[in-house]
mmCIF file of C-alpha atoms and ligand atoms in Angstrom:
data_model
loop_
_atom_site.group_PDB
_atom_site.id
_atom_site.type_symbol
_atom_site.label_atom_id
_atom_site.label_comp_id
_atom_site.label_asym_id
_atom_site.label_seq_id
_atom_site.Cartn_x
_atom_site.Cartn_y
_atom_site.Cartn_z
ATOM 1 C CA MET D 81 0.000 0.000 0.000
ATOM 2 C CA SER D 82 1.126 3.535 -0.522
ATOM 3 C CA GLY D 83 -0.187 7.013 0.003
ATOM 4 C CA THR D 84 -0.085 9.700 2.622
ATOM 5 C CA VAL D 85 -1.856 9.486 5.959
ATOM 6 C CA PHE D 86 -2.841 12.595 7.922
ATOM 7 C CA SER D 87 -4.548 12.763 11.288
ATOM 8 C CA GLY D 88 -4.680 14.962 14.358
ATOM 9 C CA VAL D 89 -6.000 15.408 17.872
ATOM 10 C CA GLN D 90 -7.009 18.659 19.537
ATOM 11 C CA PRO D 91 -5.027 19.637 22.648
ATOM 12 C CA THR D 92 -8.055 20.475 24.762
ATOM 13 C CA GLY D 93 -7.271 18.513 27.916
ATOM 14 C CA ASP D 94 -6.361 14.937 28.762
ATOM 15 C CA LEU D 95 -6.830 12.363 26.043
ATOM 16 C CA HIS D 96 -9.206 9.527 26.790
ATOM 17 C CA LEU D 97 -9.759 5.923 25.807
ATOM 18 C CA GLY D 98 -11.937 6.992 22.835
ATOM 19 C CA ASN D 99 -9.091 9.067 21.375
ATOM 20 C CA TYR D 100 -6.755 6.125 21.848
ATOM 21 C CA LEU D 101 -8.927 3.294 20.497
ATOM 22 C CA GLY D 102 -10.689 5.340 17.813
ATOM 23 C CA ALA D 103 -7.565 7.068 16.512
ATOM 24 C CA ILE D 104 -4.036 6.961 17.958
ATOM 25 C CA LYS D 105 -3.767 3.176 18.454
ATOM 26 C CA ASN D 106 -4.659 2.642 14.808
ATOM 27 C CA TRP D 107 -1.991 5.041 13.610
ATOM 28 C CA ILE D 108 0.856 2.889 14.889
ATOM 29 C CA ALA D 109 0.568 0.114 12.277
ATOM 30 C CA LEU D 110 0.126 2.658 9.460
ATOM 31 C CA GLN D 111 3.615 4.085 10.034
ATOM 32 C CA ASP D 112 5.169 1.165 8.168
ATOM 33 C CA GLN D 113 2.745 1.251 5.238
ATOM 34 C CA TYR D 114 2.255 4.938 4.463
ATOM 35 C CA ASP D 115 3.957 8.298 4.706
ATOM 36 C CA CYS D 116 2.375 9.380 7.962
ATOM 37 C CA ILE D 117 1.776 12.901 9.228
ATOM 38 C CA PHE D 118 0.351 13.406 12.710
ATOM 39 C CA SER D 119 -0.413 16.860 14.011
ATOM 40 C CA VAL D 120 -1.402 18.370 17.332
ATOM 41 C CA VAL D 121 -4.144 20.649 16.031
ATOM 42 C CA ASP D 122 -3.938 23.615 18.388
ATOM 43 C CA MET D 123 -5.636 25.997 15.938
ATOM 44 C CA HIS D 124 -8.708 23.771 16.116
ATOM 45 C CA ALA D 125 -8.521 23.835 19.919
ATOM 46 C CA ILE D 126 -8.906 27.635 20.136
ATOM 47 C CA THR D 127 -12.277 27.561 18.366
ATOM 48 C CA GLN D 128 -13.412 27.305 21.989
ATOM 49 C CA PHE D 129 -11.551 29.393 24.578
ATOM 50 C CA GLN D 130 -8.411 27.763 25.981
ATOM 51 C CA ASP D 131 -6.355 29.071 28.849
ATOM 52 C CA PRO D 132 -2.968 29.849 27.198
ATOM 53 C CA ALA D 133 -0.796 28.073 29.796
ATOM 54 C CA ALA D 134 -3.086 25.028 29.759
ATOM 55 C CA LEU D 135 -2.996 25.002 25.939
ATOM 56 C CA ARG D 136 0.813 24.920 25.978
ATOM 57 C CA ASP D 137 0.798 22.023 28.466
ATOM 58 C CA SER D 138 -1.865 20.109 26.545
ATOM 59 C CA THR D 139 -0.040 20.576 23.256
ATOM 60 C CA ARG D 140 3.111 19.001 24.688
ATOM 61 C CA LYS D 141 1.087 16.303 26.408
ATOM 62 C CA VAL D 142 -0.718 15.272 23.214
ATOM 63 C CA ALA D 143 2.620 15.112 21.377
ATOM 64 C CA ALA D 144 4.042 13.016 24.252
ATOM 65 C CA THR D 145 1.007 10.731 24.064
ATOM 66 C CA TYR D 146 1.581 10.087 20.369
ATOM 67 C CA ILE D 147 5.163 9.065 21.126
ATOM 68 C CA ALA D 148 4.256 7.061 24.239
ATOM 69 C CA ALA D 149 1.596 5.173 22.260
ATOM 70 C CA GLY D 150 4.176 4.144 19.674
ATOM 71 C CA ILE D 151 4.501 6.895 17.055
ATOM 72 C CA ASP D 152 8.146 7.078 16.054
ATOM 73 C CA PRO D 153 9.087 10.686 15.167
ATOM 74 C CA ASP D 154 11.816 9.323 12.897
ATOM 75 C CA LYS D 155 9.249 7.444 10.824
ATOM 76 C CA ALA D 156 6.166 9.656 11.041
ATOM 77 C CA LEU D 157 6.079 13.429 10.812
ATOM 78 C CA LEU D 158 4.906 14.866 14.116
ATOM 79 C CA PHE D 159 4.246 18.591 14.452
ATOM 80 C CA VAL D 160 2.056 21.332 15.895
ATOM 81 C CA GLN D 161 -0.436 22.859 13.449
ATOM 82 C CA SER D 162 0.113 26.535 14.379
ATOM 83 C CA GLN D 163 3.837 26.221 13.564
ATOM 84 C CA VAL D 164 2.997 25.648 9.897
ATOM 85 C CA PRO D 165 1.276 28.799 8.552
ATOM 86 C CA ALA D 166 0.177 27.124 5.305
ATOM 87 C CA HIS D 167 -2.689 25.439 7.219
ATOM 88 C CA ALA D 168 -4.343 28.789 7.920
ATOM 89 C CA GLU D 169 -3.625 30.053 4.423
ATOM 90 C CA LEU D 170 -5.203 27.079 2.672
ATOM 91 C CA ALA D 171 -8.108 27.163 5.132
ATOM 92 C CA TRP D 172 -8.893 30.697 3.942
ATOM 93 C CA ILE D 173 -9.072 29.524 0.341
ATOM 94 C CA PHE D 174 -11.347 26.670 1.460
ATOM 95 C CA ASN D 175 -13.566 29.173 3.306
ATOM 96 C CA CYS D 176 -14.194 30.497 -0.168
ATOM 97 C CA VAL D 177 -14.774 27.042 -1.710
ATOM 98 C CA ALA D 178 -17.046 25.446 0.921
ATOM 99 C CA ARG D 179 -20.701 26.478 0.864
ATOM 100 C CA ILE D 180 -22.549 27.789 3.914
ATOM 101 C CA GLY D 181 -25.204 25.134 3.327
ATOM 102 C CA TRP D 182 -22.580 22.412 3.751
ATOM 103 C CA LEU D 183 -21.353 23.860 7.040
ATOM 104 C CA ASN D 184 -24.910 24.206 8.305
ATOM 105 C CA ARG D 185 -25.270 20.434 8.164
ATOM 106 C CA MET D 186 -22.293 19.709 10.443
ATOM 107 C CA THR D 187 -23.576 17.920 13.541
ATOM 108 C CA GLN D 188 -20.425 18.623 15.554
ATOM 109 C CA PHE D 189 -20.991 22.360 15.217
ATOM 110 C CA LYS D 190 -24.576 21.935 16.392
ATOM 111 C CA ASP D 191 -23.420 19.828 19.382
ATOM 112 C CA LYS D 192 -20.591 22.149 20.367
ATOM 113 C CA ALA D 193 -22.394 25.436 19.811
ATOM 114 C CA GLY D 194 -25.425 24.161 21.724
ATOM 115 C CA LYS D 195 -28.446 26.392 22.097
ATOM 116 C CA ASN D 196 -26.471 29.593 22.075
ATOM 117 C CA ARG D 197 -25.279 29.547 18.458
ATOM 118 C CA GLU D 198 -25.022 33.311 18.194
ATOM 119 C CA LYS D 199 -22.281 33.252 20.820
ATOM 120 C CA ALA D 200 -20.197 30.496 19.181
ATOM 121 C CA SER D 201 -16.953 31.671 17.597
ATOM 122 C CA ALA D 202 -16.839 32.103 13.834
ATOM 123 C CA GLY D 203 -13.839 29.723 14.003
ATOM 124 C CA LEU D 204 -16.021 26.927 15.387
ATOM 125 C CA TYR D 205 -18.310 27.323 12.375
ATOM 126 C CA VAL D 206 -15.558 27.164 9.732
ATOM 127 C CA TYR D 207 -13.573 24.555 11.665
ATOM 128 C CA PRO D 208 -14.278 21.796 9.083
ATOM 129 C CA ASN D 209 -12.659 23.942 6.379
ATOM 130 C CA LEU D 210 -9.463 24.103 8.454
ATOM 131 C CA MET D 211 -9.627 20.330 8.887
ATOM 132 C CA ALA D 212 -9.924 19.934 5.101
ATOM 133 C CA ALA D 213 -6.877 22.209 4.737
ATOM 134 C CA ASP D 214 -4.881 20.070 7.213
ATOM 135 C CA ILE D 215 -5.504 16.986 5.112
ATOM 136 C CA LEU D 216 -5.314 18.388 1.591
ATOM 137 C CA LEU D 217 -2.236 20.536 2.240
ATOM 138 C CA TYR D 218 -0.249 17.295 2.104
ATOM 139 C CA LYS D 219 -2.516 15.703 -0.538
ATOM 140 C CA ALA D 220 -3.242 13.025 2.062
ATOM 141 C CA THR D 221 -5.075 9.991 0.722
ATOM 142 C CA HIS D 222 -6.072 8.287 3.995
ATOM 143 C CA VAL D 223 -7.327 9.742 7.264
ATOM 144 C CA PRO D 224 -7.550 7.431 10.299
ATOM 145 C CA VAL D 225 -10.181 8.801 12.696
ATOM 146 C CA GLY D 226 -13.014 7.703 14.979
ATOM 147 C CA GLU D 227 -16.526 7.487 13.611
ATOM 148 C CA ASP D 228 -17.489 10.957 14.860
ATOM 149 C CA GLN D 229 -15.194 12.574 12.255
ATOM 150 C CA LYS D 230 -16.800 10.843 9.281
ATOM 151 C CA GLN D 231 -19.002 13.793 8.367
ATOM 152 C CA HIS D 232 -15.999 16.162 8.392
ATOM 153 C CA LEU D 233 -14.190 13.776 6.057
ATOM 154 C CA GLU D 234 -17.144 13.810 3.669
ATOM 155 C CA LEU D 235 -16.985 17.606 3.678
ATOM 156 C CA THR D 236 -13.250 17.423 2.969
ATOM 157 C CA ARG D 237 -13.990 15.303 -0.095
ATOM 158 C CA ASP D 238 -16.687 17.774 -1.202
ATOM 159 C CA ILE D 239 -14.220 20.656 -0.883
ATOM 160 C CA ALA D 240 -11.531 18.782 -2.838
ATOM 161 C CA GLN D 241 -14.046 17.892 -5.524
ATOM 162 C CA LYS D 242 -15.421 21.432 -5.833
ATOM 163 C CA PHE D 243 -11.938 22.948 -5.952
ATOM 164 C CA ASN D 244 -10.960 20.493 -8.707
ATOM 165 C CA THR D 245 -14.145 21.206 -10.674
ATOM 166 C CA ASP D 246 -14.079 24.999 -10.207
ATOM 167 C CA PHE D 247 -10.515 25.264 -11.408
ATOM 168 C CA GLY D 248 -10.611 22.439 -13.969
ATOM 169 C CA SER D 249 -7.776 20.600 -12.278
ATOM 170 C CA GLU D 250 -7.314 17.173 -10.720
ATOM 171 C CA PHE D 251 -5.130 18.756 -8.091
ATOM 172 C CA PHE D 252 -6.480 17.321 -4.848
ATOM 173 C CA PRO D 253 -7.067 13.613 -4.175
ATOM 174 C CA LEU D 254 -10.355 12.673 -2.493
ATOM 175 C CA PRO D 255 -9.130 11.305 0.852
ATOM 176 C CA GLU D 256 -10.563 8.109 2.316
ATOM 177 C CA PRO D 257 -11.521 7.845 5.975
ATOM 178 C CA LEU D 258 -9.904 4.891 7.770
ATOM 179 C CA ILE D 259 -12.289 4.014 10.564
ATOM 180 C CA MET D 260 -10.549 1.039 12.098
ATOM 181 C CA GLY D 261 -10.602 -1.417 14.960
ATOM 182 C CA ALA D 262 -13.301 -2.818 17.214
ATOM 183 C CA ALA D 263 -14.085 0.470 18.995
ATOM 184 C CA THR D 264 -14.651 3.202 16.421
ATOM 185 C CA ARG D 265 -17.121 4.943 18.699
ATOM 186 C CA VAL D 266 -16.317 4.485 22.384
ATOM 187 C CA MET D 267 -19.291 5.408 24.547
ATOM 188 C CA SER D 268 -19.532 7.008 27.988
ATOM 189 C CA LEU D 269 -19.108 4.554 30.866
ATOM 190 C CA LYS D 270 -22.149 6.148 32.489
ATOM 191 C CA ASP D 271 -24.481 6.149 29.477
ATOM 192 C CA GLY D 272 -24.016 3.758 26.572
ATOM 193 C CA THR D 273 -25.944 6.058 24.224
ATOM 194 C CA LYS D 274 -23.545 9.014 24.657
ATOM 195 C CA LYS D 275 -20.088 9.286 23.124
ATOM 196 C CA MET D 276 -17.115 9.242 25.511
ATOM 197 C CA GLY D 277 -15.820 12.806 25.335
ATOM 198 C CA LYS D 278 -13.498 15.308 26.976
ATOM 199 C CA SER D 279 -16.309 17.719 27.692
ATOM 200 C CA ASP D 280 -18.524 15.345 29.719
ATOM 201 C CA PRO D 281 -18.724 16.947 33.191
ATOM 202 C CA SER D 282 -18.472 13.524 34.846
ATOM 203 C CA ALA D 283 -14.845 12.279 34.953
ATOM 204 C CA ALA D 284 -16.271 8.814 35.725
ATOM 205 C CA SER D 285 -17.737 8.723 32.201
ATOM 206 C CA ARG D 286 -14.311 8.335 30.609
ATOM 207 C CA ILE D 287 -10.947 6.704 31.190
ATOM 208 C CA ASP D 288 -8.110 9.154 30.650
ATOM 209 C CA LEU D 289 -4.793 7.904 29.341
ATOM 210 C CA THR D 290 -3.113 9.360 32.411
ATOM 211 C CA ASP D 291 -5.425 7.670 34.958
ATOM 212 C CA SER D 292 -3.799 5.628 37.740
ATOM 213 C CA VAL D 293 -4.411 1.909 38.276
ATOM 214 C CA ASP D 294 -6.904 2.739 41.039
ATOM 215 C CA GLU D 295 -8.795 5.255 38.918
ATOM 216 C CA ILE D 296 -9.077 2.833 36.006
ATOM 217 C CA ALA D 297 -10.231 0.033 38.310
ATOM 218 C CA LYS D 298 -12.809 2.253 40.004
ATOM 219 C CA LYS D 299 -14.223 3.667 36.763
ATOM 220 C CA ILE D 300 -14.634 0.200 35.238
ATOM 221 C CA ARG D 301 -16.132 -1.210 38.456
ATOM 222 C CA LYS D 302 -18.668 1.622 38.539
ATOM 223 C CA ALA D 303 -19.400 1.585 34.786
ATOM 224 C CA ARG D 304 -23.089 1.203 34.063
ATOM 225 C CA THR D 305 -24.180 -2.272 32.953
ATOM 226 C CA ASP D 306 -27.322 -4.376 32.945
ATOM 227 C CA PRO D 307 -28.061 -7.422 35.113
ATOM 228 C CA ASP D 308 -27.824 -10.100 32.377
ATOM 229 C CA PRO D 309 -24.762 -12.254 31.726
ATOM 230 C CA LEU D 310 -22.798 -11.811 28.485
ATOM 231 C CA PRO D 311 -24.374 -13.322 25.371
ATOM 232 C CA GLY D 312 -22.490 -15.657 23.020
ATOM 233 C CA ALA D 313 -22.867 -13.529 19.885
ATOM 234 C CA VAL D 314 -22.905 -9.822 18.971
ATOM 235 C CA GLU D 315 -26.591 -9.892 18.012
ATOM 236 C CA GLY D 316 -27.288 -10.408 21.715
ATOM 237 C CA LEU D 317 -25.816 -6.941 22.400
ATOM 238 C CA SER D 318 -28.084 -4.970 20.086
ATOM 239 C CA GLU D 319 -30.400 -3.640 22.812
ATOM 240 C CA ARG D 320 -27.631 -3.437 25.419
ATOM 241 C CA PRO D 321 -25.534 -0.330 24.660
ATOM 242 C CA GLU D 322 -23.472 -0.425 27.871
ATOM 243 C CA ALA D 323 -22.661 -4.124 27.473
ATOM 244 C CA ARG D 324 -21.797 -3.578 23.830
ATOM 245 C CA ASN D 325 -19.484 -0.717 24.744
ATOM 246 C CA LEU D 326 -17.523 -2.733 27.307
ATOM 247 C CA VAL D 327 -17.211 -5.677 24.912
ATOM 248 C CA SER D 328 -15.980 -3.356 22.118
ATOM 249 C CA ILE D 329 -13.447 -1.770 24.460
ATOM 250 C CA PHE D 330 -12.247 -5.223 25.526
ATOM 251 C CA ALA D 331 -11.969 -6.300 21.886
ATOM 252 C CA ALA D 332 -10.060 -3.196 20.789
ATOM 253 C CA LEU D 333 -7.664 -3.301 23.744
ATOM 254 C CA SER D 334 -6.884 -6.981 23.184
ATOM 255 C CA GLY D 335 -6.766 -6.847 19.382
ATOM 256 C CA GLN D 336 -9.717 -9.221 18.977
ATOM 257 C CA THR D 337 -13.136 -8.928 17.381
ATOM 258 C CA ALA D 338 -16.245 -8.584 19.557
ATOM 259 C CA GLU D 339 -17.254 -12.105 18.393
ATOM 260 C CA GLN D 340 -14.001 -13.552 19.696
ATOM 261 C CA VAL D 341 -14.406 -11.798 23.043
ATOM 262 C CA LEU D 342 -17.953 -13.111 23.425
ATOM 263 C CA GLY D 343 -16.810 -16.587 22.365
ATOM 264 C CA ARG D 344 -14.466 -16.641 25.357
ATOM 265 C CA HIS D 345 -16.658 -14.820 27.880
ATOM 266 C CA GLU D 346 -20.154 -16.112 27.090
ATOM 267 C CA GLY D 347 -22.313 -16.483 30.179
ATOM 268 C CA GLU D 348 -20.011 -14.404 32.414
ATOM 269 C CA GLN D 349 -21.462 -11.915 34.852
ATOM 270 C CA PHE D 350 -20.191 -8.346 34.582
ATOM 271 C CA SER D 351 -18.387 -8.610 37.915
ATOM 272 C CA THR D 352 -16.060 -11.217 36.367
ATOM 273 C CA PHE D 353 -15.834 -9.559 32.953
ATOM 274 C CA LYS D 354 -15.064 -6.150 34.475
ATOM 275 C CA ALA D 355 -12.208 -7.629 36.521
ATOM 276 C CA ASP D 356 -10.655 -9.033 33.322
ATOM 277 C CA LEU D 357 -11.263 -5.754 31.494
ATOM 278 C CA THR D 358 -9.566 -3.817 34.297
ATOM 279 C CA GLU D 359 -6.503 -6.020 34.125
ATOM 280 C CA LEU D 360 -6.355 -5.601 30.356
ATOM 281 C CA ALA D 361 -6.893 -1.819 30.433
ATOM 282 C CA VAL D 362 -4.301 -1.315 33.181
ATOM 283 C CA GLY D 363 -1.782 -3.401 31.245
ATOM 284 C CA VAL D 364 -2.210 -1.300 28.098
ATOM 285 C CA LEU D 365 -2.851 2.196 29.450
ATOM 286 C CA VAL D 366 -0.689 2.570 32.545
ATOM 287 C CA PRO D 367 2.633 2.139 30.677
ATOM 288 C CA ILE D 368 1.455 4.830 28.212
ATOM 289 C CA GLY D 369 0.526 7.175 31.070
ATOM 290 C CA ASP D 370 3.900 6.584 32.753
ATOM 291 C CA GLU D 371 5.747 7.300 29.515
ATOM 292 C CA VAL D 372 3.728 10.503 28.959
ATOM 293 C CA ALA D 373 4.749 11.653 32.460
ATOM 294 C CA ARG D 374 8.400 10.859 31.736
ATOM 295 C CA LEU D 375 8.386 12.641 28.376
ATOM 296 C CA THR D 376 6.546 15.752 29.575
ATOM 297 C CA ASP D 377 9.117 16.151 32.364
ATOM 298 C CA ASP D 378 11.489 17.223 29.597
ATOM 299 C CA ALA D 379 9.527 19.992 27.860
ATOM 300 C CA SER D 380 12.523 21.144 25.842
ATOM 301 C CA GLY D 381 13.028 17.614 24.497
ATOM 302 C CA ILE D 382 9.457 17.575 23.182
ATOM 303 C CA ASP D 383 9.738 21.120 21.820
ATOM 304 C CA LYS D 384 12.811 20.082 19.868
ATOM 305 C CA ILE D 385 11.062 17.102 18.239
ATOM 306 C CA LEU D 386 8.126 19.368 17.388
ATOM 307 C CA SER D 387 10.204 22.143 15.872
ATOM 308 C CA GLN D 388 12.053 19.629 13.688
ATOM 309 C CA GLY D 389 8.678 18.231 12.623
ATOM 310 C CA ALA D 390 7.360 21.719 11.834
ATOM 311 C CA GLU D 391 10.369 22.426 9.670
ATOM 312 C CA ARG D 392 9.733 19.277 7.646
ATOM 313 C CA ALA D 393 5.998 20.016 7.441
ATOM 314 C CA ARG D 394 6.704 23.544 6.153
ATOM 315 C CA ALA D 395 9.056 22.140 3.526
ATOM 316 C CA LEU D 396 6.371 19.686 2.369
ATOM 317 C CA SER D 397 3.445 22.087 2.411
ATOM 318 C CA GLU D 398 4.924 25.268 0.950
ATOM 319 C CA PRO D 399 5.325 23.992 -2.634
ATOM 320 C CA ILE D 400 1.762 22.615 -2.570
ATOM 321 C CA LEU D 401 0.379 25.917 -1.317
ATOM 322 C CA ARG D 402 2.352 27.733 -4.020
ATOM 323 C CA GLU D 403 0.736 25.529 -6.668
ATOM 324 C CA VAL D 404 -2.679 26.253 -5.174
ATOM 325 C CA HIS D 405 -1.909 29.990 -5.424
ATOM 326 C CA ASP D 406 -1.062 29.554 -9.103
ATOM 327 C CA ILE D 407 -4.251 27.584 -9.753
ATOM 328 C CA VAL D 408 -6.402 30.173 -7.963
ATOM 329 C CA GLY D 409 -4.757 33.066 -9.804
ATOM 330 C CA PHE D 410 -2.733 34.744 -7.046
ATOM 331 C CA LEU D 411 0.376 36.557 -8.299
ATOM 332 C CA ARG D 412 3.707 35.097 -7.249
ATOM 333 C CA ALA D 413 5.619 37.228 -4.744
HETATM 334 P P1 TYM P 618 -10.716 15.133 18.447
HETATM 335 O O1 TYM P 618 -9.559 15.890 18.990
HETATM 336 O O2 TYM P 618 -12.071 15.414 18.973
HETATM 337 O O3 TYM P 618 -10.478 13.583 18.577
HETATM 338 C C1 TYM P 618 -9.265 12.979 18.151
HETATM 339 C C2 TYM P 618 -9.538 11.620 17.560
HETATM 340 O O4 TYM P 618 -10.196 10.789 18.517
HETATM 341 C C3 TYM P 618 -11.386 10.244 17.954
HETATM 342 N N1 TYM P 618 -12.390 10.107 19.007
HETATM 343 C C4 TYM P 618 -13.062 8.983 19.257
HETATM 344 N N2 TYM P 618 -13.023 7.760 18.680
HETATM 345 C C5 TYM P 618 -13.822 6.804 19.193
HETATM 346 N N3 TYM P 618 -14.659 7.018 20.237
HETATM 347 C C6 TYM P 618 -14.739 8.220 20.848
HETATM 348 N N4 TYM P 618 -15.548 8.410 21.881
HETATM 349 C C7 TYM P 618 -13.906 9.271 20.351
HETATM 350 N N5 TYM P 618 -13.728 10.575 20.711
HETATM 351 C C8 TYM P 618 -12.803 11.061 19.876
HETATM 352 C C9 TYM P 618 -11.807 11.239 16.892
HETATM 353 O O5 TYM P 618 -12.634 10.640 15.918
HETATM 354 C C10 TYM P 618 -10.472 11.682 16.327
HETATM 355 O O6 TYM P 618 -10.023 10.773 15.351
HETATM 356 N N6 TYM P 618 -11.515 17.432 14.070
HETATM 357 C C11 TYM P 618 -10.692 16.452 14.761
HETATM 358 C C12 TYM P 618 -9.225 16.831 14.774
HETATM 359 C C13 TYM P 618 -8.659 17.115 13.429
HETATM 360 C C14 TYM P 618 -8.336 16.167 12.440
HETATM 361 C C15 TYM P 618 -7.775 16.927 11.357
HETATM 362 C C16 TYM P 618 -8.467 14.787 12.349
HETATM 363 C C17 TYM P 618 -8.311 18.340 12.959
HETATM 364 N N7 TYM P 618 -7.773 18.231 11.728
HETATM 365 C C18 TYM P 618 -7.368 16.289 10.185
HETATM 366 C C19 TYM P 618 -8.045 14.167 11.161
HETATM 367 C C20 TYM P 618 -7.501 14.921 10.101
HETATM 368 C C21 TYM P 618 -11.170 16.349 16.186
HETATM 369 O O7 TYM P 618 -11.792 17.220 16.708
HETATM 370 O O8 TYM P 618 -10.733 15.254 16.844
#
């Protein structure tokens, strides 16, 4: 396989199990098959107010998490979005390609803006255009993300297509989403119908990648379930969102399918299954959390990796942006 992979995570606080299983974990294997570019998308983060000191810490922490999870900065390109100005420049051009009607359909904007849309930042509204710029600036062909980003990826393809049609060029590829693994949509531990997310006020609803053994054990023990034992096949989970979520998490953490997990755990009560899940989650997540702590102790070490990444990302993106300028009709400086 060949092609270019692009993906990113917003530095808006601690990363959780959904970010790991839906995105970062899946990036690791791609490093050997594709040219991979992974960004910490801080310009996306400020579409909602971020305390500047906390943003700096989170940016380093997300970069450290990529490395701790297995991204090798010598193989993959790892950088911070705001250090590569071409992202903002291409996003402006895409603001002029994307249609307001397309943006109005974005469910993430509706969720994040809530009832008070008039008070949402203009950046939050055009956020998907910046995401399209992130991807297309490197002519990325594959984008590994969780299921919640699918609609933004469709918009990215629409933007690429409209740009190509408007300017009579086949300049941009239409990138494919890679929605991989057994847990593409990890749900809240407190409500199996709600996505696990950073903004849920209840910390018990999510497992953070920096949680201690005790925190992980407690959150899994207290996770909502139903009274029935585990079924033998996935069809038996269809009306049981909490059970389905825990089985998917187990499957993704252990590299199995949900069918395989149920094959081994059929008939178990949740007390038993949760104990096994805790052991598995602790074994995978605690070493990552420890490594994040070790790496973030050396802020200048992380900053150095990131500034080398930014330099490479600028070198890759500048010629592409220059070509876009030519296509659009901007004069060369
Ligand atoms: P963000 O920062 O919200 O999430 C980062 C990644 O984690 C995935 N994810 C989940 N997967 C499964 N279950 C969940 N509960 C869950 N919560 C989050 C997301 O799907 C994502 O893959 N717009 C993006 C960031 C972005 C980006 C990009 C991604 C900006 N530019 C270009 C790909 C390519 C976002 O807000 O992700």
